[in-house]
Structures are given as C-alpha cells and as structure tokens.
Amino acid sequence: MSEPTWRRKDLLGIAPLSAEEITLVLDTAESFLEIAERPIKKVPTLRGKSVLNLFFEASTRTRSSFELAEKRLSADSLNFSSGSSALVKGESLIDTARNLQAMAPDLLVVRHQHPGVPHLLAERVEAGVINAGDGAHEHPTQALLDALTIRRHKGRIAGLKVAIVGDVAHSRVVRSNVHLLAKLGASVTVAGPRTMMPVAADSLGVTVCYDLEEALEGADVVMMLRAQLERHRRALFPSVRDYFRLFGLSRARLARAQEDVIVMHPGPMNRGVEIASEVADGPGSVILEQVANGVAVRMAVLYLLAAAQGGGE
Amino acid sequence: MTKAARSQHLRVQRTVLDAGGVARAIDDMAEALLEEEPAGDGLMLIGIRTRGLPLAERLAAAIARRSGVTPPIGALDITLYRDDLSTIGPQPVVRGTDLPGPIDGRVVVLCDDVLYTGRTVRAALDELADYGRPRAVRLAVLVDRGHRELPVQPDVVGLRLDTTPEQVVEVAFADVDGSDAVRLLARAGEEEEA
C-alpha cells in the first residue's frame, strides 16, 4: 500500500477533495496538535517561506488562527486586511493578483465576500492559495477543523448522525461541512427556518427539516450556526426571541440527542439567540476545542501545500 | 519481496544479519550503553520514527534484562525539521513526536536503525533542543553504513557495513515487519557486491 500524498497546489474547497486527501489532512493535523504543548511552540518547517494573508472581508478569529499557524511553522507572514487593501482604492482583482505575484509569496490565504475569488487568484499566481472563506461558497479549513474535532471525540466520522442547525442558506461553513461529512460517510440533517434554507437544499444530499427537535433526535453531533440576524438585508426572522424559541439550542431540547452528543459552533456565538449558555458551557460543548484544533488544521494545510511545491516528480 | 524492493525496483543482494544476528547486535549495544550510562541514572531512549522506535523498544528490553531497570521510551518524528522540504516532493506523513516526559537533565539515547548521511540526526538534535536541555545526548544505531555528509558519529553501533551510495540498507524488526533482519539491496543491474 502506498503512502498517501498531497499533490494539490491550492486548497480552494472541500468539494474537489477525495476522502483519502481529507484523511491525510486530519492525520497530519493530529500530529501538529502536540506542538501547542511544547515548551517552544514552534517548528522550523516553513523557515524562509512567505505567506500573505489577504482578508478582503473582516475576520478576527480565522485570520488570527492562520497567523498563529504560520508563526508556529516559522513562516514569514504579512497581513493585508480590508481596511488597508488596495482593492478599496479601485484596483481590479487581476491587478491585485499581478502585484501579489511580483512579491513572489509562497502561499496566499484568501478571504473574500464573493465566491470564486480564491479560485481566480489561484489561476493567476504561482503561489499556493488557501480559501479562508469565499462568500457563501466554501470555508474548507473550518470543515476540516470540525471534522478533526468530531474524530477526536467519536473516533470516526462514518456512520455518525450530524445535525446542522441555523442559517443554512448563507453559510459557507455548512456547504464545506456537508461535502466533507458526506465524503467520510456521516449522515447529515440540516435544520432551520424556511427563510434560511436554500432552494433545493435536499440536492446537497442531506435530510432537510424545519423543526429543531426533529433534527436533534438521536444526533451524535450538533453544529449550531451563527444567526447572522444583523447581516440580512431583509428580515428573515421576526425577532431574536422568536429565533431562540424555535431554533435556539437549550438543554431540554438537547436531551433528544444521543447521551454523548457533542455540541459545536464555528463562532462567534450569540448566547441566548442560537444557543443557551447552559449548553455552550455544558458538558458536551467542544466549542473551545474547535478553536485549538483550528490552528493545528491550518498548520497541516500550510505544510502540505508548501511541501507539494517541492514537487520532485 | 520487501517493501523497499517493491517501491524502487530493488533486489536483495544478501542478508547481512539474520534474526539471531540482530538479537546479538542489540544485546551488544545494550551492554555498551550500560558501560557508559548506568540505566537507573536518568537514561531515556528516544527512537527516530519510523524504524528507530522498534530499536529503542528492543534496546530498552535488553537493558531491562541486564540491569533490572526499564528506561522510558519516546518517539521522535523529525519530518518538520528536515532540510529538504522543497526538494524531495511529496513528504512522508507526519506521525508526531511522543516523549515520555521532560528531557531536561536526562541522558537521552537517540536510536535509529541506519546511520547514513547524518542529516536525520542533525534534524533530531534540533528538535530535541526545542523540548529542553538533556544532560547528554548519545547516538545508538543498529547499522552504520558510512557516507556521512555532516560531522555526526554514533556512540553505540550494532554493525558497521561497507556500502556504495547506490545500495539500500533495509532493517526489519519482528514487531512491525514480522521478523528481524538486516538486508543489503541494490537496483536491478547493479548486482555486484560492494
């Protein structure tokens, strides 16, 4: 049996990956977890490599997570964020790509409000590109860190029942997670208000349901999504109180899930909106582990992409 | 056919050590180690993944038989400390480092199956330094095949073997490979002995 290898230049989404590639990222990330426990939390692996973090859309935790991952691998990182970006000054994306290419970075980490921007950049630059969230399309490293968290608790992903609850239509986290969980053999139910469910949601290969309690029945894993009530241009839900009453995760509701259910949230969470404090801080909550696992997963992705550039063959 | 032979079209030229030979070599290594470092005195065996780990386990067992004290065992994965990230293409899977405790003040015995260029040992020393400051670091290898590219020398050696750079030294351990052996391999067409 040959060792699994990574040959992709970019990580643009979960959709194009095979189950073997996903497992390789998770296995690699597992090894990187230990680095956070060392007295010196740094390895020299990406010494001399430069990584540009391009955040056209505001982000604190994903950017910090990538930055920490880069520093722990000894890469030199440089941040472009929305406020300082030349894009604000009217430069076209293609010109931005040319300028970036001229700086000869090794890797780009890209977040943009429009789907497909990382893909466009990936075609135009030699550097490896990591999609850190493009519109409502994909957020592959979030799905990978979620999968690592599930696997560390459940020992597997195949055969698990996963409920994903909330604003499904506007979530790139859901899309990446649905692809990943399906490839690794979990069965996924998405639940949320009808106004937050995409047209033809069932074409994603998931069970669609509009009732939280039905979705929680027998679940091994519950992923709550942020109710981005402030973001929607038109009201998708009457009020915060109504949202919590119908789709908020309380301890009483969680009792419908498996006894050893784990509760996840990509953050930032709104206590009392999509999740009750008693659940967020409760025994099954793995929300802070997700953050720690996120650094390890991003280290694994940076490492695999950088190593693939060696491309001996 | 062996694993290395399958992947690189190599053929076994000869078996250098059979199971009995490997066992004797490990026993001799344990004896040599104990002459230098009494086992109870902070000895820690750290195997470099992958074949250094079974060697560390076997050495620890041999030391326990002789001294009655089983030294703690750890595993070191040097993948992240290699100096050839961008030149060799697809990387080996990172399997992680797992040390049995703090290394400060201990006598760490780095164990590896084959000593060749010395680059693996250089990487292992760099990694150890990130974990702490051992009192001393020793190097124990089952086979020293020569051709060093860095100034690295072993403290304890099971077997010194003359090789050409084209040859491959393959070490098999019973625990992971089914049986103990050291074999010398060569590419098809380079059948002559070194």
Short mmCIF file of C-alpha atoms in Angstrom, two decimals:
data_model
loop_
_atom_site.label_atom_id
_atom_site.label_comp_id
_atom_site.label_asym_id
_atom_site.label_seq_id
_atom_site.Cartn_x
_atom_site.Cartn_y
_atom_site.Cartn_z
CA MET A 1 0.00 0.00 0.00
CA SER A 2 1.47 3.36 -0.96
CA GLU A 3 1.67 6.25 1.49
CA PRO A 4 -0.99 8.89 0.92
CA THR A 5 0.43 12.08 -0.60
CA TRP A 6 -0.76 15.60 -1.23
CA ARG A 7 -0.17 16.99 -4.72
CA ARG A 8 -2.54 19.95 -4.93
CA LYS A 9 -1.17 23.46 -5.34
CA ASP A 10 -4.22 25.03 -3.70
CA LEU A 11 -6.93 24.28 -1.16
CA LEU A 12 -9.97 26.01 -2.64
CA GLY A 13 -12.75 23.88 -1.23
CA ILE A 14 -13.73 20.51 0.16
CA ALA A 15 -15.79 19.58 -2.90
CA PRO A 16 -12.80 18.59 -5.10
CA LEU A 17 -11.04 16.53 -2.38
CA SER A 18 -11.09 12.76 -2.04
CA ALA A 19 -11.80 11.03 1.26
CA GLU A 20 -8.10 9.98 1.32
CA GLU A 21 -6.91 13.58 0.95
CA ILE A 22 -9.23 14.73 3.74
CA THR A 23 -7.98 11.94 5.99
CA LEU A 24 -4.36 12.87 5.22
CA VAL A 25 -5.01 16.47 6.32
CA LEU A 26 -6.69 15.24 9.53
CA ASP A 27 -3.89 12.78 10.31
CA THR A 28 -1.27 15.47 9.70
CA ALA A 29 -3.19 17.94 11.90
CA GLU A 30 -3.33 15.33 14.65
CA SER A 31 0.48 15.35 14.75
CA PHE A 32 0.57 19.15 14.84
CA LEU A 33 -1.65 19.32 17.94
CA GLU A 34 1.26 18.26 20.10
CA ILE A 35 3.33 21.30 19.09
CA ALA A 36 0.97 23.54 21.11
CA GLU A 37 2.01 21.63 24.25
CA ARG A 38 5.76 22.00 23.82
CA PRO A 39 7.85 24.47 25.78
CA ILE A 40 8.85 26.00 22.44
CA LYS A 41 5.67 26.06 20.35
CA LYS A 42 7.43 26.39 17.04
CA VAL A 43 8.97 24.16 14.40
CA PRO A 44 11.34 25.35 11.65
CA THR A 45 9.44 23.68 8.80
CA LEU A 46 8.43 26.75 6.76
CA ARG A 47 11.51 28.84 7.53
CA GLY A 48 12.13 31.23 4.65
CA LYS A 49 8.63 30.81 3.18
CA SER A 50 6.41 33.85 2.95
CA VAL A 51 2.67 33.73 3.43
CA LEU A 52 0.34 36.61 2.57
CA ASN A 53 -2.93 36.75 4.45
CA LEU A 54 -5.41 38.58 2.26
CA PHE A 55 -8.58 39.33 4.15
CA PHE A 56 -10.85 41.36 1.90
CA GLU A 57 -13.63 40.66 4.38
CA ALA A 58 -13.30 41.35 8.07
CA SER A 59 -12.26 38.39 10.21
CA THR A 60 -10.55 38.18 13.53
CA ARG A 61 -10.53 34.57 14.54
CA THR A 62 -9.82 32.91 11.21
CA ARG A 63 -7.06 35.39 10.45
CA SER A 64 -5.53 35.02 13.94
CA SER A 65 -5.74 31.25 13.63
CA PHE A 66 -3.91 31.28 10.28
CA GLU A 67 -1.37 33.77 11.58
CA LEU A 68 -0.62 31.66 14.62
CA ALA A 69 -0.35 28.54 12.43
CA GLU A 70 2.12 30.35 10.15
CA LYS A 71 4.21 31.59 13.06
CA ARG A 72 4.33 28.13 14.66
CA LEU A 73 5.70 26.81 11.37
CA SER A 74 8.30 29.66 11.24
CA ALA A 75 6.89 31.17 8.04
CA ASP A 76 7.11 34.93 7.48
CA SER A 77 3.58 36.27 7.28
CA LEU A 78 2.20 39.54 6.05
CA ASN A 79 -1.36 40.73 6.53
CA PHE A 80 -3.49 42.64 4.07
CA SER A 81 -6.88 43.38 5.57
CA SER A 82 -9.94 45.01 4.10
CA GLY A 83 -9.24 48.47 5.55
CA SER A 84 -5.76 48.78 4.08
CA SER A 85 -6.36 46.79 0.91
CA ALA A 86 -5.71 48.35 -2.45
CA LEU A 87 -8.98 46.81 -3.56
CA VAL A 88 -10.72 49.60 -1.70
CA LYS A 89 -8.79 52.06 -3.85
CA GLY A 90 -10.32 50.72 -7.02
CA GLU A 91 -7.68 48.25 -8.16
CA SER A 92 -9.07 45.31 -10.10
CA LEU A 93 -8.63 41.83 -8.69
CA ILE A 94 -6.44 40.85 -11.64
CA ASP A 95 -4.10 43.78 -10.96
CA THR A 96 -4.02 42.82 -7.31
CA ALA A 97 -3.05 39.29 -8.33
CA ARG A 98 -0.24 40.62 -10.58
CA ASN A 99 1.08 42.77 -7.76
CA LEU A 100 0.99 39.87 -5.36
CA GLN A 101 2.77 37.64 -7.85
CA ALA A 102 5.51 40.26 -8.11
CA MET A 103 6.17 39.85 -4.40
CA ALA A 104 6.78 36.13 -5.02
CA PRO A 105 4.98 34.77 -1.97
CA ASP A 106 4.88 31.02 -1.41
CA LEU A 107 1.33 30.86 -0.13
CA LEU A 108 -1.74 33.10 -0.11
CA VAL A 109 -4.56 32.82 2.39
CA VAL A 110 -7.61 34.49 0.90
CA ARG A 111 -10.94 35.53 2.31
CA HIS A 112 -13.40 37.45 0.15
CA GLN A 113 -17.08 38.32 0.27
CA HIS A 114 -17.55 37.00 -3.27
CA PRO A 115 -17.48 33.29 -4.14
CA GLY A 116 -14.74 32.26 -6.55
CA VAL A 117 -12.18 34.97 -5.77
CA PRO A 118 -9.63 32.49 -4.34
CA HIS A 119 -10.09 30.36 -7.47
CA LEU A 120 -9.45 33.34 -9.74
CA LEU A 121 -6.30 34.26 -7.80
CA ALA A 122 -5.13 30.64 -7.83
CA GLU A 123 -5.17 30.68 -11.63
CA ARG A 124 -3.16 33.89 -11.78
CA VAL A 125 -0.44 33.34 -9.20
CA GLU A 126 2.21 30.68 -8.79
CA ALA A 127 1.75 30.67 -5.03
CA GLY A 128 -0.45 28.07 -3.40
CA VAL A 129 -3.83 29.54 -2.47
CA ILE A 130 -5.88 28.62 0.60
CA ASN A 131 -9.51 29.63 0.61
CA ALA A 132 -10.28 31.11 4.03
CA GLY A 133 -13.92 31.70 3.13
CA ASP A 134 -15.40 32.96 -0.14
CA GLY A 135 -18.88 34.42 0.19
CA ALA A 136 -21.45 31.73 0.96
CA HIS A 137 -19.45 29.19 -1.06
CA GLU A 138 -16.78 27.30 0.93
CA HIS A 139 -14.66 27.56 4.05
CA PRO A 140 -12.60 24.37 3.82
CA THR A 141 -10.36 24.79 6.86
CA GLN A 142 -13.44 25.28 9.08
CA ALA A 143 -14.91 21.98 7.86
CA LEU A 144 -11.55 20.26 8.38
CA LEU A 145 -11.21 21.54 11.95
CA ASP A 146 -14.79 20.48 12.64
CA ALA A 147 -14.02 17.02 11.30
CA LEU A 148 -10.86 16.79 13.41
CA THR A 149 -12.87 17.75 16.50
CA ILE A 150 -15.54 15.14 15.74
CA ARG A 151 -12.99 12.44 15.04
CA ARG A 152 -11.09 13.12 18.26
CA HIS A 153 -14.30 12.69 20.26
CA LYS A 154 -16.05 9.94 18.37
CA GLY A 155 -13.07 8.09 16.94
CA ARG A 156 -14.67 8.11 13.49
CA ILE A 157 -16.92 10.08 11.19
CA ALA A 158 -18.54 7.31 9.14
CA GLY A 159 -21.98 6.36 10.38
CA LEU A 160 -22.43 9.35 12.69
CA LYS A 161 -25.63 11.35 12.69
CA VAL A 162 -24.85 15.05 12.41
CA ALA A 163 -27.43 17.85 12.77
CA ILE A 164 -26.51 21.29 11.40
CA VAL A 165 -28.87 24.00 12.61
CA GLY A 166 -29.45 27.61 11.68
CA ASP A 167 -28.95 29.91 8.71
CA VAL A 168 -28.11 27.22 6.18
CA ALA A 169 -28.63 29.41 3.11
CA HIS A 170 -26.00 31.99 3.96
CA SER A 171 -23.41 29.67 5.42
CA ARG A 172 -20.18 28.63 3.71
CA VAL A 173 -19.45 26.59 6.82
CA VAL A 174 -22.44 24.37 6.07
CA ARG A 175 -21.53 23.86 2.45
CA SER A 176 -17.97 22.75 3.23
CA ASN A 177 -19.13 20.60 6.12
CA VAL A 178 -21.83 18.88 4.09
CA HIS A 179 -19.29 17.96 1.39
CA LEU A 180 -16.79 16.67 3.94
CA LEU A 181 -19.23 14.71 6.10
CA ALA A 182 -20.78 13.08 3.04
CA LYS A 183 -17.37 12.04 1.67
CA LEU A 184 -16.45 10.48 5.01
CA GLY A 185 -19.78 8.67 5.38
CA ALA A 186 -21.74 10.60 8.03
CA SER A 187 -25.44 11.21 7.64
CA VAL A 188 -26.33 14.89 7.82
CA THR A 189 -29.57 16.66 8.67
CA VAL A 190 -29.80 20.41 8.15
CA ALA A 191 -32.47 22.32 10.04
CA GLY A 192 -33.53 25.94 10.13
CA PRO A 193 -36.32 28.36 9.34
CA ARG A 194 -37.70 28.12 5.79
CA THR A 195 -36.44 31.64 5.10
CA MET A 196 -32.89 30.50 5.86
CA MET A 197 -32.99 27.29 3.82
CA PRO A 198 -31.58 27.40 0.28
CA VAL A 199 -33.80 26.42 -2.62
CA ALA A 200 -33.29 22.74 -3.37
CA ALA A 201 -31.32 22.17 -0.15
CA ASP A 202 -32.01 18.45 -0.47
CA SER A 203 -29.92 18.35 -3.65
CA LEU A 204 -26.91 18.62 -1.32
CA GLY A 205 -27.57 15.02 -0.32
CA VAL A 206 -28.76 15.87 3.18
CA THR A 207 -32.02 15.47 5.05
CA VAL A 208 -33.77 18.84 5.27
CA CYS A 209 -36.01 19.61 8.18
CA TYR A 210 -37.69 22.70 9.54
CA ASP A 211 -38.09 21.55 13.09
CA LEU A 212 -35.17 21.67 15.52
CA GLU A 213 -36.38 18.89 17.80
CA GLU A 214 -36.88 16.52 14.90
CA ALA A 215 -33.35 17.25 13.69
CA LEU A 216 -31.85 16.61 17.14
CA GLU A 217 -33.44 13.18 17.52
CA GLY A 218 -30.60 10.68 18.04
CA ALA A 219 -27.87 13.07 16.86
CA ASP A 220 -24.23 12.26 17.71
CA VAL A 221 -23.06 15.74 16.76
CA VAL A 222 -24.92 19.06 16.76
CA MET A 223 -23.43 22.00 14.90
CA MET A 224 -25.08 25.31 15.63
CA LEU A 225 -24.62 28.13 13.13
CA ARG A 226 -24.48 31.78 13.98
CA ALA A 227 -27.84 33.50 13.48
CA GLN A 228 -26.48 36.38 11.45
CA LEU A 229 -29.61 38.38 12.10
CA GLU A 230 -27.81 41.71 11.77
CA ARG A 231 -26.48 40.85 8.32
CA HIS A 232 -29.63 40.15 6.42
CA ARG A 233 -30.92 42.94 4.27
CA ARG A 234 -34.50 41.91 4.86
CA ALA A 235 -35.83 40.31 7.97
CA LEU A 236 -35.68 36.53 7.72
CA PHE A 237 -37.00 36.16 11.20
CA PRO A 238 -39.34 38.31 13.29
CA SER A 239 -37.17 38.71 16.40
CA VAL A 240 -34.28 37.33 18.38
CA ARG A 241 -36.70 35.98 20.98
CA ASP A 242 -38.70 34.13 18.37
CA TYR A 243 -35.50 32.70 16.92
CA PHE A 244 -34.40 31.31 20.26
CA ARG A 245 -37.89 29.96 20.98
CA LEU A 246 -37.94 27.96 17.73
CA PHE A 247 -34.29 27.29 16.84
CA GLY A 248 -32.29 28.02 19.98
CA LEU A 249 -30.46 25.03 21.48
CA SER A 250 -31.48 24.56 25.12
CA ARG A 251 -30.53 21.75 27.48
CA ALA A 252 -34.08 20.37 27.38
CA ARG A 253 -34.00 20.12 23.61
CA LEU A 254 -30.53 18.65 23.55
CA ALA A 255 -31.87 15.73 25.61
CA ARG A 256 -33.33 14.36 22.37
CA ALA A 257 -29.84 13.75 21.01
CA GLN A 258 -27.53 10.87 21.99
CA GLU A 259 -26.36 10.92 25.57
CA ASP A 260 -22.75 11.52 24.50
CA VAL A 261 -23.66 14.19 21.93
CA ILE A 262 -21.07 16.89 21.23
CA VAL A 263 -22.13 20.47 20.55
CA MET A 264 -20.16 22.59 18.11
CA HIS A 265 -20.26 26.20 16.97
CA PRO A 266 -17.97 27.93 14.45
CA GLY A 267 -18.14 31.18 16.46
CA PRO A 268 -18.67 33.90 17.26
CA MET A 269 -21.72 32.62 19.10
CA ASN A 270 -24.72 34.62 20.25
CA ARG A 271 -25.73 33.32 23.66
CA GLY A 272 -29.48 33.35 24.03
CA VAL A 273 -30.02 33.57 20.28
CA GLU A 274 -28.97 30.28 18.69
CA ILE A 275 -27.54 28.64 21.80
CA ALA A 276 -28.28 28.80 25.52
CA SER A 277 -25.38 29.46 27.88
CA GLU A 278 -26.15 26.24 29.75
CA VAL A 279 -25.41 24.34 26.53
CA ALA A 280 -22.48 26.48 25.32
CA ASP A 281 -20.74 25.92 28.66
CA GLY A 282 -22.21 22.46 29.22
CA PRO A 283 -20.52 19.05 29.34
CA GLY A 284 -20.95 18.23 25.63
CA SER A 285 -19.63 21.55 24.38
CA VAL A 286 -16.43 21.30 22.33
CA ILE A 287 -16.51 24.88 21.06
CA LEU A 288 -13.15 25.92 22.51
CA GLU A 289 -11.51 22.70 21.32
CA GLN A 290 -12.59 23.66 17.82
CA VAL A 291 -10.51 26.82 18.15
CA ALA A 292 -7.42 24.89 19.29
CA ASN A 293 -7.92 22.28 16.56
CA GLY A 294 -8.25 25.10 14.01
CA VAL A 295 -4.62 26.12 14.48
CA ALA A 296 -3.42 22.53 14.02
CA VAL A 297 -5.55 22.02 10.89
CA ARG A 298 -4.25 25.24 9.35
CA MET A 299 -0.69 24.23 10.13
CA ALA A 300 -1.34 20.91 8.39
CA VAL A 301 -2.76 22.62 5.29
CA LEU A 302 0.08 25.16 5.11
CA TYR A 303 2.60 22.36 5.50
CA LEU A 304 1.06 20.06 2.89
CA LEU A 305 0.74 22.83 0.29
CA ALA A 306 4.29 24.06 0.90
CA ALA A 307 5.66 20.53 0.70
CA ALA A 308 3.77 19.85 -2.53
CA GLN A 309 5.55 22.83 -4.09
CA GLY A 310 8.79 20.90 -3.77
CA GLY A 311 7.23 18.72 -6.49
CA GLY A 312 10.25 16.45 -7.02
CA GLU A 313 8.37 14.36 -9.57
CA MET B 1 9.69 -9.20 -1.86
CA THR B 2 10.33 -6.45 0.67
CA LYS B 3 8.56 -3.10 0.83
CA ALA B 4 11.55 -1.06 -0.31
CA ALA B 5 12.21 -3.51 -3.11
CA ARG B 6 8.67 -3.20 -4.42
CA SER B 7 8.68 0.58 -4.47
CA GLN B 8 12.12 1.18 -6.01
CA HIS B 9 12.73 -1.93 -8.16
CA LEU B 10 15.39 -3.10 -5.79
CA ARG B 11 16.65 -6.61 -5.34
CA VAL B 12 18.04 -8.19 -2.22
CA GLN B 13 21.78 -8.79 -2.69
CA ARG B 14 22.30 -10.50 0.61
CA THR B 15 21.04 -10.82 4.15
CA VAL B 16 23.68 -9.19 6.33
CA LEU B 17 22.16 -10.17 9.68
CA ASP B 18 19.52 -12.80 10.29
CA ALA B 19 17.17 -12.83 13.30
CA GLY B 20 19.85 -14.27 15.58
CA GLY B 21 22.39 -11.72 14.35
CA VAL B 22 20.04 -8.80 15.02
CA ALA B 23 19.28 -10.07 18.54
CA ARG B 24 23.00 -10.44 19.33
CA ALA B 25 23.78 -6.99 17.92
CA ILE B 26 21.08 -5.39 20.08
CA ASP B 27 22.36 -7.23 23.16
CA ASP B 28 25.88 -5.97 22.50
CA MET B 29 24.54 -2.44 22.06
CA ALA B 30 22.68 -2.64 25.39
CA GLU B 31 25.86 -3.82 27.10
CA ALA B 32 27.90 -1.00 25.58
CA LEU B 33 25.29 1.56 26.63
CA LEU B 34 25.24 0.27 30.21
CA GLU B 35 29.02 0.52 30.40
CA GLU B 36 28.76 4.22 29.70
CA GLU B 37 25.48 5.06 31.45
CA PRO B 38 24.04 3.11 34.41
CA ALA B 39 20.36 2.57 33.48
CA GLY B 40 18.91 3.97 36.66
CA ASP B 41 20.71 7.24 36.17
CA GLY B 42 18.28 9.19 34.01
CA LEU B 43 18.62 7.18 30.81
CA MET B 44 15.85 7.78 28.25
CA LEU B 45 15.64 6.01 24.88
CA ILE B 46 14.16 8.02 22.03
CA GLY B 47 13.56 6.31 18.70
CA ILE B 48 13.55 8.31 15.49
CA ARG B 49 10.45 7.36 13.50
CA THR B 50 9.85 5.02 11.98
CA ARG B 51 12.44 2.19 12.45
CA GLY B 52 14.24 3.90 15.33
CA LEU B 53 11.24 3.30 17.58
CA PRO B 54 11.27 -0.53 17.49
CA LEU B 55 15.05 -0.37 18.00
CA ALA B 56 14.52 1.79 21.12
CA GLU B 57 11.96 -0.71 22.42
CA ARG B 58 14.27 -3.66 21.86
CA LEU B 59 17.21 -1.86 23.43
CA ALA B 60 15.09 -0.95 26.46
CA ALA B 61 14.08 -4.60 26.88
CA ALA B 62 17.72 -5.70 26.61
CA ILE B 63 18.78 -3.07 29.15
CA ALA B 64 15.99 -4.23 31.49
CA ARG B 65 17.20 -7.85 31.27
CA ARG B 66 20.72 -6.84 32.20
CA SER B 67 20.08 -4.13 34.80
CA GLY B 68 16.54 -4.77 36.05
CA VAL B 69 15.60 -1.18 35.21
CA THR B 70 13.46 -0.39 32.16
CA PRO B 71 14.34 3.03 30.78
CA PRO B 72 11.45 5.19 29.49
CA ILE B 73 10.94 5.19 25.71
CA GLY B 74 9.86 8.02 23.41
CA ALA B 75 9.37 8.59 19.70
CA LEU B 76 10.67 11.50 17.65
CA ASP B 77 9.22 12.46 14.26
CA ILE B 78 11.79 14.65 12.53
CA THR B 79 9.72 15.37 9.41
CA LEU B 80 9.13 19.01 10.41
CA TYR B 81 12.87 19.55 10.96
CA ARG B 82 14.11 18.18 7.63
CA ASP B 83 16.28 20.36 5.42
CA ASP B 84 14.76 19.13 2.15
CA LEU B 85 11.10 20.24 2.33
CA SER B 86 11.20 21.82 -1.12
CA THR B 87 13.40 19.32 -2.91
CA ILE B 88 12.06 15.84 -2.42
CA GLY B 89 8.46 16.27 -3.48
CA PRO B 90 5.66 14.53 -1.58
CA GLN B 91 6.53 14.37 2.08
CA PRO B 92 6.18 11.43 4.42
CA VAL B 93 3.14 11.52 6.67
CA VAL B 94 3.88 13.42 9.87
CA ARG B 95 3.31 10.94 12.68
CA GLY B 96 4.09 13.12 15.64
CA THR B 97 6.57 13.21 18.46
CA ASP B 98 5.72 11.50 21.73
CA LEU B 99 8.16 11.88 24.60
CA PRO B 100 7.66 10.08 27.93
CA GLY B 101 8.38 13.23 29.99
CA PRO B 102 10.71 16.21 30.33
CA ILE B 103 14.17 15.60 28.87
CA ASP B 104 15.92 18.23 30.99
CA GLY B 105 18.85 16.73 32.84
CA ARG B 106 18.35 13.24 31.35
CA VAL B 107 20.77 11.22 29.28
CA VAL B 108 18.90 10.85 26.02
CA VAL B 109 19.89 7.99 23.74
CA LEU B 110 18.75 8.71 20.19
CA CYS B 111 18.06 5.43 18.43
CA ASP B 112 17.86 4.85 14.69
CA ASP B 113 18.06 1.79 12.51
CA VAL B 114 20.59 3.05 9.94
CA LEU B 115 23.09 5.92 10.12
CA TYR B 116 23.86 7.26 6.63
CA THR B 117 24.33 10.96 5.76
CA GLY B 118 23.78 12.18 9.33
CA ARG B 119 21.07 14.63 8.25
CA THR B 120 18.35 12.81 10.17
CA VAL B 121 20.43 13.02 13.35
CA ARG B 122 21.04 16.76 12.76
CA ALA B 123 17.24 17.24 12.50
CA ALA B 124 16.65 15.12 15.62
CA LEU B 125 19.15 17.18 17.65
CA ASP B 126 17.42 20.40 16.55
CA GLU B 127 14.05 19.01 17.56
CA LEU B 128 15.32 17.78 20.95
CA ALA B 129 16.61 21.28 21.70
CA ASP B 130 13.04 22.57 21.34
CA TYR B 131 11.94 20.23 24.13
CA GLY B 132 14.61 21.04 26.66
CA ARG B 133 18.22 20.58 27.65
CA PRO B 134 19.30 16.97 28.22
CA ARG B 135 22.41 16.40 30.31
CA ALA B 136 23.83 14.45 27.37
CA VAL B 137 22.67 13.02 24.06
CA ARG B 138 24.08 9.71 22.78
CA LEU B 139 23.52 8.10 19.41
CA ALA B 140 22.77 4.39 19.06
CA VAL B 141 22.34 2.84 15.59
CA LEU B 142 21.91 -0.75 14.52
CA VAL B 143 23.81 -0.22 11.24
CA ASP B 144 26.39 2.43 10.33
CA ARG B 145 26.66 2.35 6.55
CA GLY B 146 29.06 5.30 6.15
CA HIS B 147 28.86 8.17 3.60
CA ARG B 148 28.35 10.94 6.13
CA GLU B 149 27.51 14.43 4.86
CA LEU B 150 27.64 16.04 8.31
CA PRO B 151 30.05 15.62 11.24
CA VAL B 152 27.94 13.09 13.14
CA GLN B 153 29.30 9.93 14.78
CA PRO B 154 27.48 7.17 16.67
CA ASP B 155 28.33 6.24 20.28
CA VAL B 156 26.98 2.70 20.04
CA VAL B 157 26.83 0.65 16.82
CA GLY B 158 25.42 -2.82 16.17
CA LEU B 159 27.15 -3.32 12.83
CA ARG B 160 29.47 -1.31 10.59
CA LEU B 161 28.74 -2.06 6.95
CA ASP B 162 30.66 -1.04 3.81
CA THR B 163 28.19 0.14 1.19
CA THR B 164 28.05 2.12 -2.04
CA PRO B 165 25.65 5.09 -2.25
CA GLU B 166 23.58 3.14 -4.79
CA GLN B 167 22.82 0.38 -2.31
CA VAL B 168 19.97 0.42 0.19
CA VAL B 169 20.20 -0.99 3.70
CA GLU B 170 16.90 -2.36 4.89
CA VAL B 171 16.25 -3.16 8.53
CA ALA B 172 13.25 -5.28 9.52
CA PHE B 173 12.05 -5.70 13.10
CA ALA B 174 9.84 -8.55 14.26
CA ASP B 175 7.31 -6.24 15.94
CA VAL B 176 6.49 -4.29 12.80
CA ASP B 177 7.80 -6.42 9.93
CA GLY B 178 7.23 -9.99 11.10
CA SER B 179 10.87 -10.96 11.59
CA ASP B 180 14.27 -9.44 12.37
CA ALA B 181 16.79 -8.95 9.57
CA VAL B 182 19.28 -6.56 8.01
CA ARG B 183 19.47 -6.79 4.21
CA LEU B 184 21.55 -5.13 1.57
CA LEU B 185 19.62 -4.18 -1.57
CA ALA B 186 20.66 -2.86 -4.98
CA ARG B 187 18.90 -1.66 -8.07
CA ALA B 188 18.41 -4.32 -10.71
CA GLY B 189 21.52 -4.34 -12.94
CA GLU B 190 23.91 -3.41 -10.12
CA GLU B 191 24.18 -6.89 -8.75
CA GLU B 192 27.90 -6.90 -7.93
CA GLU B 193 28.84 -6.80 -4.30
CA ALA B 194 30.29 -3.57 -2.98
#
